[in-house]
Coordinates of C-alpha atoms and ligand atoms in Angstrom, one line a residue:
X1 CA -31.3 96.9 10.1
X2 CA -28.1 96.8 11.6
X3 CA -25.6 93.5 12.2
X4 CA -22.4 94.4 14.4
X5 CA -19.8 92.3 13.9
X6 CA -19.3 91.7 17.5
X7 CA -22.6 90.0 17.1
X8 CA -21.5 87.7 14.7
X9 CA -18.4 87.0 16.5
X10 CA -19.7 86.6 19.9
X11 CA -23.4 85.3 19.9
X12 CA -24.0 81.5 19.6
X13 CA -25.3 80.5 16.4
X14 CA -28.8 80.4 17.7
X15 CA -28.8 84.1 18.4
X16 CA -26.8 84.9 15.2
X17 CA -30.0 84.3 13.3
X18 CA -32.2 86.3 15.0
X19 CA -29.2 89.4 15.7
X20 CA -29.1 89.5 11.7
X21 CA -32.6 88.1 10.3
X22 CA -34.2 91.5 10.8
X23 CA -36.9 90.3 12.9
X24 CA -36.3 90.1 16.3
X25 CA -33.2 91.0 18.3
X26 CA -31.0 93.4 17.0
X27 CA -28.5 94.6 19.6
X28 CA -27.5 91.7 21.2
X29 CA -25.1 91.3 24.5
X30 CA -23.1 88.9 25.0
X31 CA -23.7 85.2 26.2
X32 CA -23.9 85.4 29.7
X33 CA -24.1 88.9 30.2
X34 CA -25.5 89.5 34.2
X35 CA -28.4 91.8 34.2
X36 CA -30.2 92.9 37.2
X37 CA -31.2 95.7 39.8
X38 CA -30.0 97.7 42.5
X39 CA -31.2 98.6 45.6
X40 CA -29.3 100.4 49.3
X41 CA -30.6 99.3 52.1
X42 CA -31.0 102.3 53.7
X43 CA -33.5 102.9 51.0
X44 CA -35.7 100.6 51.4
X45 CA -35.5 98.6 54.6
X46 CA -37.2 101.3 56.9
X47 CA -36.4 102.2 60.0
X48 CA -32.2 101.8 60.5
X49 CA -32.9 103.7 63.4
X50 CA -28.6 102.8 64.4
X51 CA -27.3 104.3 61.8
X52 CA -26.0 107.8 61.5
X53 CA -28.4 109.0 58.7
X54 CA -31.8 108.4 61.2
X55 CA -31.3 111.5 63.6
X56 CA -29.8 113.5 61.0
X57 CA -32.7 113.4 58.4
X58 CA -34.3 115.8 60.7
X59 CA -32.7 118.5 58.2
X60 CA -34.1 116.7 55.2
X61 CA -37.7 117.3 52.9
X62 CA -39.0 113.9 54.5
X63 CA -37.9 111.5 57.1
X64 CA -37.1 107.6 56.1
X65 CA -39.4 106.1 57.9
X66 CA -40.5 102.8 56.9
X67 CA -39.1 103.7 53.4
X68 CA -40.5 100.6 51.4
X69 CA -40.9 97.9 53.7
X70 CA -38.4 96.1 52.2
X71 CA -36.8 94.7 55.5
X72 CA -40.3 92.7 56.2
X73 CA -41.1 92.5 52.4
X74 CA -37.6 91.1 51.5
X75 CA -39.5 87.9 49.9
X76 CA -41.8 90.1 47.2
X77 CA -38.7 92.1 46.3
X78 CA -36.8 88.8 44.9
X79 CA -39.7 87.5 43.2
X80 CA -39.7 91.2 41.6
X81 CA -35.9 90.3 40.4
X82 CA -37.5 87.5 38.9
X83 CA -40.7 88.4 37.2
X84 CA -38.3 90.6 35.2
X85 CA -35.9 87.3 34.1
X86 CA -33.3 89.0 35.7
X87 CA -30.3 86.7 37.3
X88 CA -28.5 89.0 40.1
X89 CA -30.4 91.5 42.4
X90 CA -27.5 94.1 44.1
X91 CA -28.6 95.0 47.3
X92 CA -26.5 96.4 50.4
X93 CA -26.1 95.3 53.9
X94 CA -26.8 98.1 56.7
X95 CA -23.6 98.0 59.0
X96 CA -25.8 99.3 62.0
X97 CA -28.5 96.5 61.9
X98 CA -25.8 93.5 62.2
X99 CA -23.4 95.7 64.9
X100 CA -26.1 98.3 66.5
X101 CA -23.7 99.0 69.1
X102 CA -19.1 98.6 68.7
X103 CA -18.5 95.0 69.1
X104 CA -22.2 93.9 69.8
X105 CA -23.3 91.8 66.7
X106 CA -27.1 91.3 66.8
X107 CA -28.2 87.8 65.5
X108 CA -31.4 88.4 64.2
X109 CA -30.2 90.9 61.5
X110 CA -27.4 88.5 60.6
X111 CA -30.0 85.4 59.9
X112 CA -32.1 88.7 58.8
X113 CA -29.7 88.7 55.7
X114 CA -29.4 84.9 55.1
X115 CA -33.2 84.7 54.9
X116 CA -32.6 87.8 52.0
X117 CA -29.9 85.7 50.3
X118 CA -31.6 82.4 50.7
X119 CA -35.1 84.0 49.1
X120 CA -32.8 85.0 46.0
X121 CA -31.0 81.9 45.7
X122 CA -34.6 79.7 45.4
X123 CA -34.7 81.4 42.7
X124 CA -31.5 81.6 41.2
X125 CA -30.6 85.4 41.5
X126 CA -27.2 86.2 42.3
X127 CA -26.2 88.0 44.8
X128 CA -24.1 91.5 44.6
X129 CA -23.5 92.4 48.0
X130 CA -22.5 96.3 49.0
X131 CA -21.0 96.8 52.4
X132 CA -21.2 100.2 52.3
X133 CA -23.5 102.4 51.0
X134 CA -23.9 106.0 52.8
X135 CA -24.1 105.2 56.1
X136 CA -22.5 104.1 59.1
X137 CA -23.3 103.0 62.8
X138 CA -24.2 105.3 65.3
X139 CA -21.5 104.2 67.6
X140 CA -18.7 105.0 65.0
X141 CA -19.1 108.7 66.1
X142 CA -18.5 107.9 69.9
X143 CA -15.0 106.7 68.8
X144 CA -14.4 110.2 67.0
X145 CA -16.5 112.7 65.8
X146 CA -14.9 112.6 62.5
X147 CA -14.3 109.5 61.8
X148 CA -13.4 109.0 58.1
X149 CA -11.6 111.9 58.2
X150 CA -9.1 110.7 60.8
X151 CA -9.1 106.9 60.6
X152 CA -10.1 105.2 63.3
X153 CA -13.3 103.8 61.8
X154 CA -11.0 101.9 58.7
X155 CA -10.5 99.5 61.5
X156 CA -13.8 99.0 62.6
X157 CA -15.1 98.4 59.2
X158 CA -12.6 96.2 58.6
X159 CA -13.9 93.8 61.5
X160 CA -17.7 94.0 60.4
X161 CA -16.4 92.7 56.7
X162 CA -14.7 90.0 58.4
X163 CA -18.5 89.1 59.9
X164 CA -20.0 89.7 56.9
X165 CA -17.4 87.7 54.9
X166 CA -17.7 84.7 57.6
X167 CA -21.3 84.4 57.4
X168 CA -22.1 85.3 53.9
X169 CA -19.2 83.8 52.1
X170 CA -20.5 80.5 51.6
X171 CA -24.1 82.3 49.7
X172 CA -22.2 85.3 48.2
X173 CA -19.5 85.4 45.4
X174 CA -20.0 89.3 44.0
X175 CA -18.9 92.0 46.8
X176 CA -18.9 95.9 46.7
X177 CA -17.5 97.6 49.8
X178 CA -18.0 100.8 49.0
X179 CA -20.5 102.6 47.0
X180 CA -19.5 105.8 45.3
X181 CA -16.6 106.6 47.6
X182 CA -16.6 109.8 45.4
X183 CA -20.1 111.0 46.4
X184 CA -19.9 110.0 49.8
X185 CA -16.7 111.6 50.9
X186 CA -18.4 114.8 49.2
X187 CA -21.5 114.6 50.7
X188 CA -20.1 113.9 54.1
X189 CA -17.2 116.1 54.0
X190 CA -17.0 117.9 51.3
X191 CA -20.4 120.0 51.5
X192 CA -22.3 118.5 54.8
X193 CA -25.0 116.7 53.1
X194 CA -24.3 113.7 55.2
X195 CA -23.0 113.3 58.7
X196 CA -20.8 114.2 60.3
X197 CA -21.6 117.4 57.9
X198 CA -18.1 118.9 57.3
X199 CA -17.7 121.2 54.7
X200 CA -14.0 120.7 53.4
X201 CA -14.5 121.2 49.4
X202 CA -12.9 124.6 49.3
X203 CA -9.7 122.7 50.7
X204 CA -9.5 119.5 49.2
X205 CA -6.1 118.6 49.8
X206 CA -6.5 118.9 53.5
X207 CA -9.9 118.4 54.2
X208 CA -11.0 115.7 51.5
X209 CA -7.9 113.9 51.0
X210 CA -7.6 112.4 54.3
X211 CA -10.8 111.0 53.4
X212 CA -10.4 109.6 50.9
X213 CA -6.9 108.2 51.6
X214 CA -9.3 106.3 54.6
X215 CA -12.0 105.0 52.4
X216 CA -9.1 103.5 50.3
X217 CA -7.3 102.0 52.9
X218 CA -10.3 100.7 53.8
X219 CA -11.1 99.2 50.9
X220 CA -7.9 97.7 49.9
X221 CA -7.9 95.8 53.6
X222 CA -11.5 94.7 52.4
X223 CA -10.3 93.3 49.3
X224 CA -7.7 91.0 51.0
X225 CA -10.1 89.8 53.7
X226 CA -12.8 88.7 51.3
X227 CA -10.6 87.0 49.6
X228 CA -9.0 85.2 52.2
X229 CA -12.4 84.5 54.3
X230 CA -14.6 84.0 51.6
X231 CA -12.9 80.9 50.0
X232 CA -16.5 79.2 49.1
X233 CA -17.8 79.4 45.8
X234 CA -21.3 79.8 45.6
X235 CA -22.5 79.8 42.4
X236 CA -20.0 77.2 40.7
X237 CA -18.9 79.5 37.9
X238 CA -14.9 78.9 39.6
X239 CA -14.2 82.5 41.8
X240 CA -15.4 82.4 45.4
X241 CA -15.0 86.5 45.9
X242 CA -15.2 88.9 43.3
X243 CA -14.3 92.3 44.6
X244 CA -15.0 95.3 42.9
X245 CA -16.4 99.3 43.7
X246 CA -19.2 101.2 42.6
X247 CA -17.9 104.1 41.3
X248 CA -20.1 107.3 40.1
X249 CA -19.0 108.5 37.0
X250 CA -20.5 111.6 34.9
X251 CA -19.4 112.4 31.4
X252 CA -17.5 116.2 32.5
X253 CA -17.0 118.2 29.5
X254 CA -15.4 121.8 29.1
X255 CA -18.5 124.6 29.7
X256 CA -16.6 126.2 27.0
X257 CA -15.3 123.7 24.5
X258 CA -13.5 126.1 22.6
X259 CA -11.6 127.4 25.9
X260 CA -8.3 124.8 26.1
X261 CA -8.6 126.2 30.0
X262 CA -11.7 124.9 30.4
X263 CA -11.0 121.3 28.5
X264 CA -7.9 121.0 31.0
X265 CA -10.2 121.8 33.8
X266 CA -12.0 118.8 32.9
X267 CA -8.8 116.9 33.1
X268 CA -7.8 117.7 36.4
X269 CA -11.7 117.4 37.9
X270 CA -12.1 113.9 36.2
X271 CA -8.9 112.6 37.6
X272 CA -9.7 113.9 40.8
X273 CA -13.7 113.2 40.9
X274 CA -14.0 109.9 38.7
X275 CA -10.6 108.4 38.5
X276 CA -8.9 108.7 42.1
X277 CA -10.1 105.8 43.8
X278 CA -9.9 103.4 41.3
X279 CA -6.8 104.7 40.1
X280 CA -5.4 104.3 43.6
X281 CA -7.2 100.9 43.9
X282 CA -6.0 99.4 40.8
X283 CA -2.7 101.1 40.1
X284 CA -1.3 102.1 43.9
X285 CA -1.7 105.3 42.4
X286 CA -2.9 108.2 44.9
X287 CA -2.0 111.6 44.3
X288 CA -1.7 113.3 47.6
X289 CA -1.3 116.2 46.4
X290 CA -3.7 116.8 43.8
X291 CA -0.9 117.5 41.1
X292 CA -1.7 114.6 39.1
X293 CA 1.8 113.4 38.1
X294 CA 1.0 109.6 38.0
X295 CA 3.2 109.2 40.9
X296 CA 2.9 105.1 42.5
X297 CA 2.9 106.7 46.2
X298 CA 1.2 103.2 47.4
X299 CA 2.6 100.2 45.2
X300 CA 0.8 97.7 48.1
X301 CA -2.9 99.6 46.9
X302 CA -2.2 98.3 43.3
X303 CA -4.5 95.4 42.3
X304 CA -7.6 95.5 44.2
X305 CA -10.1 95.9 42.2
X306 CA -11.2 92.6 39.9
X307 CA -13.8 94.2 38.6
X308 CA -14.9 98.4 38.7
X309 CA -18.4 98.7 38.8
X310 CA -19.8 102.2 37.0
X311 CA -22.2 103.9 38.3
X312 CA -23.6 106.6 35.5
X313 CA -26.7 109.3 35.1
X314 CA -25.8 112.3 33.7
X315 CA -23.2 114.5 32.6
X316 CA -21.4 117.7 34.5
X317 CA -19.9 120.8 32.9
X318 CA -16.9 122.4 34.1
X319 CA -15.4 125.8 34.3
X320 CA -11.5 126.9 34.8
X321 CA -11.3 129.3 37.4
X322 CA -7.8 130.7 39.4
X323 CA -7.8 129.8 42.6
X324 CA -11.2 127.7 43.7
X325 CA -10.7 124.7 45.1
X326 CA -7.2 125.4 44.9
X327 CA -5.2 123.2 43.7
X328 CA -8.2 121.8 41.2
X329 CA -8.8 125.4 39.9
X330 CA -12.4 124.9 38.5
X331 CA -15.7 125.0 39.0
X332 CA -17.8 122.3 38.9
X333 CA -21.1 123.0 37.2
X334 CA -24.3 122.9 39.3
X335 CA -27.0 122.1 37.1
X336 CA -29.9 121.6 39.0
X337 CA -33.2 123.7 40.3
X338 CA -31.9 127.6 41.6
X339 CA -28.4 126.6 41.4
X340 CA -28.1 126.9 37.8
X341 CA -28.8 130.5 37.6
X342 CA -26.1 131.2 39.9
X343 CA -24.1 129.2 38.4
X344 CA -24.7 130.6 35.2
X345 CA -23.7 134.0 36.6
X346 CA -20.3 132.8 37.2
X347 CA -20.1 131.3 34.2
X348 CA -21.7 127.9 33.5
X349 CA -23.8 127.0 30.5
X350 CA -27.6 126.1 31.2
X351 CA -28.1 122.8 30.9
X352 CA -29.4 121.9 26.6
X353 CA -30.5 118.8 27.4
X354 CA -34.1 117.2 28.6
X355 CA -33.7 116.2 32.0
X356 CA -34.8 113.8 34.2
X357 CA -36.9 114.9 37.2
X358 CA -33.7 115.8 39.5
X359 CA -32.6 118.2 36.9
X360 CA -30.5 115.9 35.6
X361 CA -29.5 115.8 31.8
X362 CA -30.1 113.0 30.1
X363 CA -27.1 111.7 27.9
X364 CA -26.6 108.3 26.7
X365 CA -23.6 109.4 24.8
X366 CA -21.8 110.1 27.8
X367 CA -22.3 106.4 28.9
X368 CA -20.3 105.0 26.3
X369 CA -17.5 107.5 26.8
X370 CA -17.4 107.2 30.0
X371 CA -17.1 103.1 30.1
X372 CA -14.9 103.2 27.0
X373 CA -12.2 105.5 29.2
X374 CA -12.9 103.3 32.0
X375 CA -11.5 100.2 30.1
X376 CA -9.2 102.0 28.2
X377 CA -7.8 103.3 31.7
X378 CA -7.9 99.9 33.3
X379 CA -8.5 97.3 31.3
X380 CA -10.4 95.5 34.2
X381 CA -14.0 93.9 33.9
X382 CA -16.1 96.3 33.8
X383 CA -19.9 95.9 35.8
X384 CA -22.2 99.3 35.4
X385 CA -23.8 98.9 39.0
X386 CA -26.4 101.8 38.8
X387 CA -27.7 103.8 36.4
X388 CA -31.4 104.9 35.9
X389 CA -33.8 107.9 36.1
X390 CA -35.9 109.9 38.3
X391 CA -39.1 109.8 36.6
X392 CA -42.3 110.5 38.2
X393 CA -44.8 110.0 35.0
X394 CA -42.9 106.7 34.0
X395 CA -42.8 108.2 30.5
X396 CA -39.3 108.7 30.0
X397 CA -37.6 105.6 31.6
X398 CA -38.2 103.2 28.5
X399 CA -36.4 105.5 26.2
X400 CA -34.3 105.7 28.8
X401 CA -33.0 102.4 29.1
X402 CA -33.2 101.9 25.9
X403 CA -30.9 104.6 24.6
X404 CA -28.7 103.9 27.6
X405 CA -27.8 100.5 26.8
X406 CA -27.8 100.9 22.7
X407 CA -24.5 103.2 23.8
X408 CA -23.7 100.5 26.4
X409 CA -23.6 97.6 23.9
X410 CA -21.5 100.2 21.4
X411 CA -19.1 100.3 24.2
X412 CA -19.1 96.4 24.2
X413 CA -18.6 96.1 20.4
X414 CA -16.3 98.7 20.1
X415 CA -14.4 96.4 22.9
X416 CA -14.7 97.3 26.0
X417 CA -15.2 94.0 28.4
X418 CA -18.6 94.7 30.0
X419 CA -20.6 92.1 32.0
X420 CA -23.3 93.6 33.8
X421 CA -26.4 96.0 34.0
X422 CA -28.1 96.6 37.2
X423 CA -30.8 99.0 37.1
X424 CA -31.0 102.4 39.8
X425 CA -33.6 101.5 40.8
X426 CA -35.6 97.7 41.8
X427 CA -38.5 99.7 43.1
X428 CA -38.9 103.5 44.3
X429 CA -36.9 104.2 47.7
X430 CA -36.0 106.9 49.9
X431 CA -33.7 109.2 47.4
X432 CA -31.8 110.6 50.2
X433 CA -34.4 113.4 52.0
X434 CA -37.6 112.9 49.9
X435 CA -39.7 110.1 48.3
X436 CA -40.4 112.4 45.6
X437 CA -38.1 111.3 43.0
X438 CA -38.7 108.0 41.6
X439 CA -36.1 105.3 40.4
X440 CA -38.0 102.2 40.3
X441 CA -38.8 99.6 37.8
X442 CA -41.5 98.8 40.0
X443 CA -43.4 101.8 41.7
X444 CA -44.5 101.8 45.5
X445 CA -47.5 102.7 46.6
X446 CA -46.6 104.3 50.4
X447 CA -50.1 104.7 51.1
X448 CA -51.5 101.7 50.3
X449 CA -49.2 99.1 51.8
X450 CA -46.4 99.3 49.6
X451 CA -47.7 98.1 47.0
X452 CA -45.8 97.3 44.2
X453 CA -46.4 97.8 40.3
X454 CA -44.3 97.6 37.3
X455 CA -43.6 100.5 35.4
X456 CA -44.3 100.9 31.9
X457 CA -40.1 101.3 31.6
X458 CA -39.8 97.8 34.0
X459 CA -41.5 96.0 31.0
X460 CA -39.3 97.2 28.8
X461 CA -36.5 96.3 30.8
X462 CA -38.3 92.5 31.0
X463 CA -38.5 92.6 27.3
X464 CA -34.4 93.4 27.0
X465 CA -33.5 91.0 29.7
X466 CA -35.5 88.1 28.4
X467 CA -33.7 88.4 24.6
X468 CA -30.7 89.7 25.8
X469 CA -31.0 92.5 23.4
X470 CA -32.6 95.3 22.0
X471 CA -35.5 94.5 20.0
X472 CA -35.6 96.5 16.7
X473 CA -39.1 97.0 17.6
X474 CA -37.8 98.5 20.7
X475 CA -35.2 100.7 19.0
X476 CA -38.1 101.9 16.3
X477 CA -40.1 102.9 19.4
X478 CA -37.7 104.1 22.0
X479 CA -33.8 104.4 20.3
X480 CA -32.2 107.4 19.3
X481 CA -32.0 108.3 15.5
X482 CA -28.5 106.7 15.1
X483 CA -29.8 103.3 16.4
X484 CA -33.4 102.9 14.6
Ligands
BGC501 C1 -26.6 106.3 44.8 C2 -28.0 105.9 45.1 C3 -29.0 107.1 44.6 C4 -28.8 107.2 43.2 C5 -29.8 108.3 42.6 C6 -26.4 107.0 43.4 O1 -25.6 108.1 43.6 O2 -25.8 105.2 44.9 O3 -28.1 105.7 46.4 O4 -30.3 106.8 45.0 O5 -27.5 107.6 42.8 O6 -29.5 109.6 43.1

């Protein structure tokens, strides 16, 4: 059996024993390390019948609905968080239930989310609070139809932090304004997944730019009002805000790798796709015009991230080609259902990989490179804020998690500063059109009131949160070759 030396260096005595005796722990994390689970509100509350998502789901497989109860079953979800040992539950507040209509705040959502964060404190689980995940009032639409693409609603968000900053401060320490800016400036205007459903991809530097320009305004005038408003400290560990994002990443590698076009392909997509927004929220550094010259065009940007949150599942293959999504000259890789013969037609690789039940390869390498480039980039604290697997038989996810965070802790002895796991996903949700896929470490029942049961891969999960490690036992049943 293995003993890293960042376990000897690192782990209280105690632990050093059992990291190196052979018996019990064998990968172990270091003291203090926050683990926990994610949810969206959207997700799981049911019925955000304000925000933009519940008339436009009319397009989508299934509707939301009463997704899984989790706005009247709030209570069971945090004792979930803490049959599992785990100490911070990351959960998001739906803008449209606290301000259904501009400048009407409705009080019983806002005493709706201190009854949520008074539950998890009872039973000391931190908080990790996103503002934004996906969605957005009704109302914001009203003001302009395309609202993140022209501004206006950077202001209007900026008011309902303030609230939620005001109310919450005093209970809440850990805040994410945005979730995966990346994904939801695509989805709602780069290909019209999500309202207001423009398609701009095929112009990025006009269509998405603006966008994302927005979004980081936004979340740079989030960052200072947290931190001025939010002045309490709630759990006593000295910082009263700590602001990060939740930012997807995918390992992207060349769908040639002996093509040097296709490995500086990957270049430009990952700067574009993975590093923009933290790159313009730690560094000031937003390329407006997609040339990537590390040009500082917004110096007052620089520093606003304490921490970048990582959000990772699987890995995406790119292709050079002349001219598409000019000036970014690639293609990006579908890989999932019908898409990857056509995409195999113009060139992309079928996926080599097993794959999780969204098509999605599974690659735990890809984890460590990715959070090793992210510290190396940054050097900021590093949080991974999702990561998890569709996986309808439950087989998979206990290798799953297992592999994942056998590469996670290589990132964090190979030295990259890591202090946090939350699991995609607390309990099956609403995946964005269909119930089908399913995240959780808990399974719902939707038939039979919501009933909640913990997967075969949620005890594993226990099992790694209560040592703080991998078991060897675990790693004999579960690891990859390189870590048995
Ligand atoms: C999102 C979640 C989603 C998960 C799985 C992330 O992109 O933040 O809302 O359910 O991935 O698709």
């Amino acid at each position: 059996m293995r003993c890293h030396a960042w376990t000897i260096l690192c782990a209280p005595i105690a632990l050093i024993h059992s990291a190196c005796s052979g018996a019990e722990t064998s990968l172990l994390f270091p003291p203090g390390f926050m683990w926990g689970a994610a949810t969206a509100a959207y997700q799981i509350e049911g019925y955000n019948t304000h925000s933009d998502l519940w008339d436009w789901e009319v397009k989508y497989e299934q509707r939301s609905g009463a997704a899984a109860n989790s706005y009247v079953l709030f209570d069971e979800d945090a004792e979930l968080v803490k049959r599992l040992g785990m100490g911070v539950y990351r959960f998001s507040i739906e803008w449209a239930r606290l301000e259904p209509r501009n400048n009407e705040w409705n009080a019983e959502a806002i005493e709706h989310y201190h009854e949520v964060l008074r539950s998890l404190r009872s039973r000391n689980i931190r908080p990790m609070v996103t503002l934004h995940h996906f969605t957005n009032p009704k109302w914001v639409y009203e003001i302009d139809p395309s609202p993140w693409e022209n501004g206006e609603v950077v202001r209007e968000f900026e008011e309902y932090v303030r609230l939620a900053a005001r109310e919450y401060g005093s209970e809440v320490d850990m805040w994410i304004p945005f979730n995966e800016p990346n994904v939801y400036s695509f989805g709602a205007y780069g290909i019209g997944r999500f309202p207001p459903g423009q398609v701009g991809l095929l112009n990025p530097t006009e269509r998405l730019l603006p966008v994302m320009q927005n979004m980081v305004e936004a979340h740079v005038q989030a960052y200072r009002m947290l931190h001025e408003v939010d002045t309490a400290d709630a759990d006593g560990d000295g910082v009263a805000a700590w602001v990060g994002v939740g930012q997807a990443v995918s390992a992207i590698e060349p769908a040639d790798p002996d093509s040097a076009a296709d490995r500086a392909a990957v270049d430009r997509y990952a700067r574009f796709y993975v590093w923009l927004f933290p790159d313009a929220m730690a560094r000031g550094n937003f390329d407006s015009d997609l040339r990537f010259d590390e040009a500082i065009e917004r110096p007052d940007w620089a520093g606003s991230l304490d921490f970048l949150g990582l959000q990772y599942y699987s890995r995406l293959k790119v292709r050079a080609q002349e001219g598409l999504l000019d000036p970014l000259n690639l293609l990006p890789c579908a890989s999932e259902g019908a898409l990857t013969q056509i995409f195999g037609v113009l060139g992309c690789p079928a996926p080599d990989l097993p794959k999780t039940d969204m098509g999605w390869e599974i690659y735990p390498e890809g984890f460590y490179d990715v959070v090793r480039q992210a510290w190396e980039r940054y050097a900021l604290p590093v949080v991974v804020t999702e990561n998890g697997i569709a996986d309808q038989t439950g087989e998979k996810r206990a290798p799953f998690i297992v592999q994942h965070l056998a590469q996670l802790h290589r990132a964090i002895r190979d030295g990259a500063d890591v202090r946090g796991y939350m699991h995609w996903s607390l309990l099956d949700n609403y995946e964005w059109g269909s119930f089908r896929p399913r995240f959780g470490l808990y399974s719902v029942d939707y038939e039979n009131g919501f009933a909640r049961e913990l997967t075969a891969g949620g005890a594993v999960y226990g099992e790694i949160v209560g040592a703080n490690g991998i078991s060897s036992d675990l790693l004999n049943r579960f690891g990859s070759d390189d870590f048995r």
